[in-house]
Amino acid sequence: MDIKIRVERTENYKKTEEVVRSAFESEEFSDKKEHLLVNRIRKTKAFVPELSLVAENNKQEIIGHILLSKVKIVNEKKEVESLALAPVSVIPEYQNKGIGSLLIKAALTSAKELGYQSVIVLGHQDYYPKFGFKRASTWKIQAPFDVPDEVFMALELTENSLADVTGVVQYSEAFS
């Protein structure tokens, strides 16, 4: 299967949102509003256009999308910028073919190249560790809401970038 990963363009927004909606239609743990989240993130200062990536098949149809947006890790002494991985989407007929993995690897590589130090994800405890994610609690980083420890994870894009970071993740207003 020939899959191309590239930066999303503004003219792709409507199609991308359809892909995201389609990807989560039958997901049990979904509010079915992930496409609206993507739309809201694009309208905030947290949006990093270079970290909104799409996957295209050999017919140049968009079949997947990933978005990394800015978040802060905050404690009483300091704020540290990080990224949130949310959401990653692949249309149902292309799921379980490695496209989500391609999107995640490409997004993490791009984030590192852009100088970002870390990424936070709320996701499946058996899926994200294969990309290097570990429990955020390893660094005393907490979610701003009640969530099982094993599904709230962080990844250092640069070695030891979270060594002196503790606090609560502050998502952009788009997540509210």
PDB file of C-alpha atoms in Angstrom:
ATOM      1  CA  MET A   1       0.000   0.000   0.000  1.00  0.00           C
ATOM      2  CA  ASP A   2       1.434   3.352  -1.085  1.00  0.00           C
ATOM      3  CA  ILE A   3       0.665   5.957   1.595  1.00  0.00           C
ATOM      4  CA  LYS A   4       1.917   9.538   1.518  1.00  0.00           C
ATOM      5  CA  ILE A   5       2.053  11.673   4.685  1.00  0.00           C
ATOM      6  CA  ARG A   6       2.028  15.444   4.197  1.00  0.00           C
ATOM      7  CA  VAL A   7       1.072  18.678   5.921  1.00  0.00           C
ATOM      8  CA  GLU A   8      -2.642  19.445   5.754  1.00  0.00           C
ATOM      9  CA  ARG A   9      -3.588  22.472   3.615  1.00  0.00           C
ATOM     10  CA  THR A  10      -6.461  24.869   4.349  1.00  0.00           C
ATOM     11  CA  GLU A  11      -8.367  23.579   1.333  1.00  0.00           C
ATOM     12  CA  ASN A  12      -8.294  20.117   2.976  1.00  0.00           C
ATOM     13  CA  TYR A  13     -10.021  21.219   6.213  1.00  0.00           C
ATOM     14  CA  LYS A  14     -13.546  20.117   5.281  1.00  0.00           C
ATOM     15  CA  LYS A  15     -12.386  16.744   3.934  1.00  0.00           C
ATOM     16  CA  THR A  16     -10.115  16.195   6.941  1.00  0.00           C
ATOM     17  CA  GLU A  17     -12.994  16.813   9.333  1.00  0.00           C
ATOM     18  CA  GLU A  18     -15.072  14.232   7.417  1.00  0.00           C
ATOM     19  CA  VAL A  19     -12.200  11.742   7.796  1.00  0.00           C
ATOM     20  CA  VAL A  20     -11.974  12.423  11.543  1.00  0.00           C
ATOM     21  CA  ARG A  21     -15.760  12.082  11.993  1.00  0.00           C
ATOM     22  CA  SER A  22     -15.768   8.829  10.005  1.00  0.00           C
ATOM     23  CA  ALA A  23     -12.834   7.414  11.984  1.00  0.00           C
ATOM     24  CA  PHE A  24     -14.640   7.800  15.323  1.00  0.00           C
ATOM     25  CA  GLU A  25     -18.216   6.926  14.228  1.00  0.00           C
ATOM     26  CA  SER A  26     -18.157   3.431  15.674  1.00  0.00           C
ATOM     27  CA  GLU A  27     -15.670   3.983  18.519  1.00  0.00           C
ATOM     28  CA  GLU A  28     -17.101   2.979  21.874  1.00  0.00           C
ATOM     29  CA  PHE A  29     -15.159   5.544  23.926  1.00  0.00           C
ATOM     30  CA  SER A  30     -15.888   8.571  21.759  1.00  0.00           C
ATOM     31  CA  ASP A  31     -18.260  11.507  22.048  1.00  0.00           C
ATOM     32  CA  LYS A  32     -18.376  11.559  18.206  1.00  0.00           C
ATOM     33  CA  LYS A  33     -17.205  15.207  18.259  1.00  0.00           C
ATOM     34  CA  GLU A  34     -13.493  14.802  17.516  1.00  0.00           C
ATOM     35  CA  HIS A  35     -13.952  16.531  14.139  1.00  0.00           C
ATOM     36  CA  LEU A  36     -15.331  19.580  15.974  1.00  0.00           C
ATOM     37  CA  LEU A  37     -12.297  19.529  18.276  1.00  0.00           C
ATOM     38  CA  VAL A  38      -9.985  19.652  15.244  1.00  0.00           C
ATOM     39  CA  ASN A  39     -11.980  22.607  13.894  1.00  0.00           C
ATOM     40  CA  ARG A  40     -11.752  24.457  17.237  1.00  0.00           C
ATOM     41  CA  ILE A  41      -8.017  23.790  17.678  1.00  0.00           C
ATOM     42  CA  ARG A  42      -7.310  25.323  14.264  1.00  0.00           C
ATOM     43  CA  LYS A  43      -8.820  28.607  15.552  1.00  0.00           C
ATOM     44  CA  THR A  44      -6.531  28.870  18.608  1.00  0.00           C
ATOM     45  CA  LYS A  45      -2.938  29.934  19.257  1.00  0.00           C
ATOM     46  CA  ALA A  46      -2.280  26.295  20.163  1.00  0.00           C
ATOM     47  CA  PHE A  47      -2.579  25.284  16.496  1.00  0.00           C
ATOM     48  CA  VAL A  48       0.707  24.455  14.753  1.00  0.00           C
ATOM     49  CA  PRO A  49      -0.143  24.090  11.025  1.00  0.00           C
ATOM     50  CA  GLU A  50       3.054  22.098  10.352  1.00  0.00           C
ATOM     51  CA  LEU A  51       1.873  19.488  12.865  1.00  0.00           C
ATOM     52  CA  SER A  52      -1.507  18.870  11.252  1.00  0.00           C
ATOM     53  CA  LEU A  53      -0.702  15.976   8.919  1.00  0.00           C
ATOM     54  CA  VAL A  54      -2.794  13.918   6.529  1.00  0.00           C
ATOM     55  CA  ALA A  55      -2.307  10.468   5.012  1.00  0.00           C
ATOM     56  CA  GLU A  56      -3.206  10.022   1.362  1.00  0.00           C
ATOM     57  CA  ASN A  57      -3.704   6.804  -0.568  1.00  0.00           C
ATOM     58  CA  ASN A  58      -2.364   6.282  -4.096  1.00  0.00           C
ATOM     59  CA  LYS A  59      -5.439   8.099  -5.502  1.00  0.00           C
ATOM     60  CA  GLN A  60      -4.489  11.169  -3.414  1.00  0.00           C
ATOM     61  CA  GLU A  61      -7.584  10.728  -1.237  1.00  0.00           C
ATOM     62  CA  ILE A  62      -7.209  11.785   2.392  1.00  0.00           C
ATOM     63  CA  ILE A  63      -7.669   8.661   4.512  1.00  0.00           C
ATOM     64  CA  GLY A  64      -6.083   9.741   7.800  1.00  0.00           C
ATOM     65  CA  HIS A  65      -5.130  12.731   9.944  1.00  0.00           C
ATOM     66  CA  ILE A  66      -3.118  13.555  13.045  1.00  0.00           C
ATOM     67  CA  LEU A  67      -2.895  16.773  15.000  1.00  0.00           C
ATOM     68  CA  LEU A  68      -0.356  17.907  17.569  1.00  0.00           C
ATOM     69  CA  SER A  69      -1.232  21.180  19.303  1.00  0.00           C
ATOM     70  CA  LYS A  70       0.451  23.242  21.994  1.00  0.00           C
ATOM     71  CA  VAL A  71      -0.249  22.639  25.677  1.00  0.00           C
ATOM     72  CA  LYS A  72       1.478  23.801  28.843  1.00  0.00           C
ATOM     73  CA  ILE A  73       2.656  21.821  31.837  1.00  0.00           C
ATOM     74  CA  VAL A  74       2.111  24.151  34.776  1.00  0.00           C
ATOM     75  CA  ASN A  75       3.102  24.175  38.424  1.00  0.00           C
ATOM     76  CA  GLU A  76       3.350  26.993  40.976  1.00  0.00           C
ATOM     77  CA  LYS A  77       6.889  27.899  39.812  1.00  0.00           C
ATOM     78  CA  LYS A  78       6.879  27.616  36.026  1.00  0.00           C
ATOM     79  CA  GLU A  79       5.157  26.769  32.747  1.00  0.00           C
ATOM     80  CA  VAL A  80       6.717  24.453  30.172  1.00  0.00           C
ATOM     81  CA  GLU A  81       5.448  24.206  26.609  1.00  0.00           C
ATOM     82  CA  SER A  82       4.625  20.752  25.295  1.00  0.00           C
ATOM     83  CA  LEU A  83       2.350  19.248  22.644  1.00  0.00           C
ATOM     84  CA  ALA A  84      -0.826  17.199  22.850  1.00  0.00           C
ATOM     85  CA  LEU A  85      -1.384  14.378  20.382  1.00  0.00           C
ATOM     86  CA  ALA A  86      -5.112  14.497  19.701  1.00  0.00           C
ATOM     87  CA  PRO A  87      -6.703  13.137  17.684  1.00  0.00           C
ATOM     88  CA  VAL A  88      -5.208  10.573  15.334  1.00  0.00           C
ATOM     89  CA  SER A  89      -7.779   9.361  12.820  1.00  0.00           C
ATOM     90  CA  VAL A  90      -7.939   6.796  10.023  1.00  0.00           C
ATOM     91  CA  ILE A  91     -11.112   6.061   8.061  1.00  0.00           C
ATOM     92  CA  PRO A  92     -12.589   2.638   8.940  1.00  0.00           C
ATOM     93  CA  GLU A  93     -11.684   0.811   5.724  1.00  0.00           C
ATOM     94  CA  TYR A  94      -7.991   1.705   6.226  1.00  0.00           C
ATOM     95  CA  GLN A  95      -7.776   1.025   9.977  1.00  0.00           C
ATOM     96  CA  ASN A  96      -5.447  -1.666  11.325  1.00  0.00           C
ATOM     97  CA  LYS A  97      -3.109  -1.331   8.341  1.00  0.00           C
ATOM     98  CA  GLY A  98      -0.354   0.705  10.033  1.00  0.00           C
ATOM     99  CA  ILE A  99      -1.484   4.125   8.803  1.00  0.00           C
ATOM    100  CA  GLY A 100      -2.037   5.483  12.307  1.00  0.00           C
ATOM    101  CA  SER A 101       1.514   4.425  13.165  1.00  0.00           C
ATOM    102  CA  LEU A 102       2.862   6.172  10.052  1.00  0.00           C
ATOM    103  CA  LEU A 103       1.019   9.351  11.034  1.00  0.00           C
ATOM    104  CA  ILE A 104       2.270   9.229  14.633  1.00  0.00           C
ATOM    105  CA  LYS A 105       5.895   8.624  13.616  1.00  0.00           C
ATOM    106  CA  ALA A 106       5.763  11.441  11.038  1.00  0.00           C
ATOM    107  CA  ALA A 107       4.174  13.866  13.502  1.00  0.00           C
ATOM    108  CA  LEU A 108       6.703  13.062  16.243  1.00  0.00           C
ATOM    109  CA  THR A 109       9.597  13.488  13.798  1.00  0.00           C
ATOM    110  CA  SER A 110       8.213  16.834  12.587  1.00  0.00           C
ATOM    111  CA  ALA A 111       7.660  18.037  16.159  1.00  0.00           C
ATOM    112  CA  LYS A 112      11.250  17.212  17.075  1.00  0.00           C
ATOM    113  CA  GLU A 113      12.551  18.945  13.923  1.00  0.00           C
ATOM    114  CA  LEU A 114      10.531  22.047  14.878  1.00  0.00           C
ATOM    115  CA  GLY A 115      12.240  22.085  18.269  1.00  0.00           C
ATOM    116  CA  TYR A 116       9.465  20.802  20.493  1.00  0.00           C
ATOM    117  CA  GLN A 117      10.681  18.850  23.509  1.00  0.00           C
ATOM    118  CA  SER A 118       7.784  16.600  24.543  1.00  0.00           C
ATOM    119  CA  VAL A 119       4.342  15.240  23.687  1.00  0.00           C
ATOM    120  CA  ILE A 120       1.388  14.319  25.910  1.00  0.00           C
ATOM    121  CA  VAL A 121      -1.293  11.802  24.934  1.00  0.00           C
ATOM    122  CA  LEU A 122      -4.447  10.422  26.483  1.00  0.00           C
ATOM    123  CA  GLY A 123      -4.709   7.069  24.769  1.00  0.00           C
ATOM    124  CA  HIS A 124      -4.622   3.309  24.800  1.00  0.00           C
ATOM    125  CA  GLN A 125      -2.116   1.920  27.295  1.00  0.00           C
ATOM    126  CA  ASP A 126      -1.050  -0.901  24.967  1.00  0.00           C
ATOM    127  CA  TYR A 127      -0.715   1.212  21.793  1.00  0.00           C
ATOM    128  CA  TYR A 128       1.246   4.373  22.578  1.00  0.00           C
ATOM    129  CA  PRO A 129       4.173   2.805  24.496  1.00  0.00           C
ATOM    130  CA  LYS A 130       5.438   1.319  21.216  1.00  0.00           C
ATOM    131  CA  PHE A 131       6.252   4.913  20.172  1.00  0.00           C
ATOM    132  CA  GLY A 132       8.126   5.533  23.416  1.00  0.00           C
ATOM    133  CA  PHE A 133       5.311   7.015  25.507  1.00  0.00           C
ATOM    134  CA  LYS A 134       5.415   6.331  29.255  1.00  0.00           C
ATOM    135  CA  ARG A 135       3.024   7.143  32.059  1.00  0.00           C
ATOM    136  CA  ALA A 136       3.138  10.918  32.560  1.00  0.00           C
ATOM    137  CA  SER A 137       3.192  10.258  36.297  1.00  0.00           C
ATOM    138  CA  THR A 138       6.775   9.022  35.754  1.00  0.00           C
ATOM    139  CA  TRP A 139       7.639  12.752  35.638  1.00  0.00           C
ATOM    140  CA  LYS A 140       4.925  13.814  38.122  1.00  0.00           C
ATOM    141  CA  ILE A 141       2.889  15.238  35.244  1.00  0.00           C
ATOM    142  CA  GLN A 142      -0.859  15.075  35.795  1.00  0.00           C
ATOM    143  CA  ALA A 143      -3.982  15.396  33.697  1.00  0.00           C
ATOM    144  CA  PRO A 144      -6.323  18.300  34.505  1.00  0.00           C
ATOM    145  CA  PHE A 145      -9.177  15.799  34.888  1.00  0.00           C
ATOM    146  CA  ASP A 146      -9.676  12.409  36.495  1.00  0.00           C
ATOM    147  CA  VAL A 147      -8.262   9.694  34.258  1.00  0.00           C
ATOM    148  CA  PRO A 148      -6.583   6.310  34.879  1.00  0.00           C
ATOM    149  CA  ASP A 149      -2.823   6.733  35.292  1.00  0.00           C
ATOM    150  CA  GLU A 150      -1.964   4.150  32.626  1.00  0.00           C
ATOM    151  CA  VAL A 151      -3.725   6.028  29.789  1.00  0.00           C
ATOM    152  CA  PHE A 152      -2.227   9.496  30.406  1.00  0.00           C
ATOM    153  CA  MET A 153       1.248   9.401  28.876  1.00  0.00           C
ATOM    154  CA  ALA A 154       4.187  11.577  27.899  1.00  0.00           C
ATOM    155  CA  LEU A 155       7.122  11.256  25.526  1.00  0.00           C
ATOM    156  CA  GLU A 156      10.443  13.086  25.610  1.00  0.00           C
ATOM    157  CA  LEU A 157      11.386  14.121  22.076  1.00  0.00           C
ATOM    158  CA  THR A 158      14.723  15.266  23.452  1.00  0.00           C
ATOM    159  CA  GLU A 159      16.415  13.132  26.096  1.00  0.00           C
ATOM    160  CA  ASN A 160      15.787  14.380  29.641  1.00  0.00           C
ATOM    161  CA  SER A 161      13.558  17.224  28.430  1.00  0.00           C
ATOM    162  CA  LEU A 162      11.031  16.344  31.142  1.00  0.00           C
ATOM    163  CA  ALA A 163      13.615  15.660  33.860  1.00  0.00           C
ATOM    164  CA  ASP A 164      12.806  18.868  35.760  1.00  0.00           C
ATOM    165  CA  VAL A 165       9.176  19.195  34.661  1.00  0.00           C
ATOM    166  CA  THR A 166       6.253  18.568  36.999  1.00  0.00           C
ATOM    167  CA  GLY A 167       2.714  19.872  37.081  1.00  0.00           C
ATOM    168  CA  VAL A 168      -0.692  19.739  35.500  1.00  0.00           C
ATOM    169  CA  VAL A 169      -1.226  19.754  31.743  1.00  0.00           C
ATOM    170  CA  GLN A 170      -3.149  22.810  30.613  1.00  0.00           C
ATOM    171  CA  TYR A 171      -4.921  22.173  27.302  1.00  0.00           C
ATOM    172  CA  SER A 172      -5.986  24.998  24.990  1.00  0.00           C
ATOM    173  CA  GLU A 173      -9.488  26.429  25.248  1.00  0.00           C
ATOM    174  CA  ALA A 174     -10.454  24.295  22.225  1.00  0.00           C
ATOM    175  CA  PHE A 175     -10.627  21.238  24.498  1.00  0.00           C
ATOM    176  CA  SER A 176     -13.167  22.849  26.862  1.00  0.00           C
TER     177      SER A 176
END
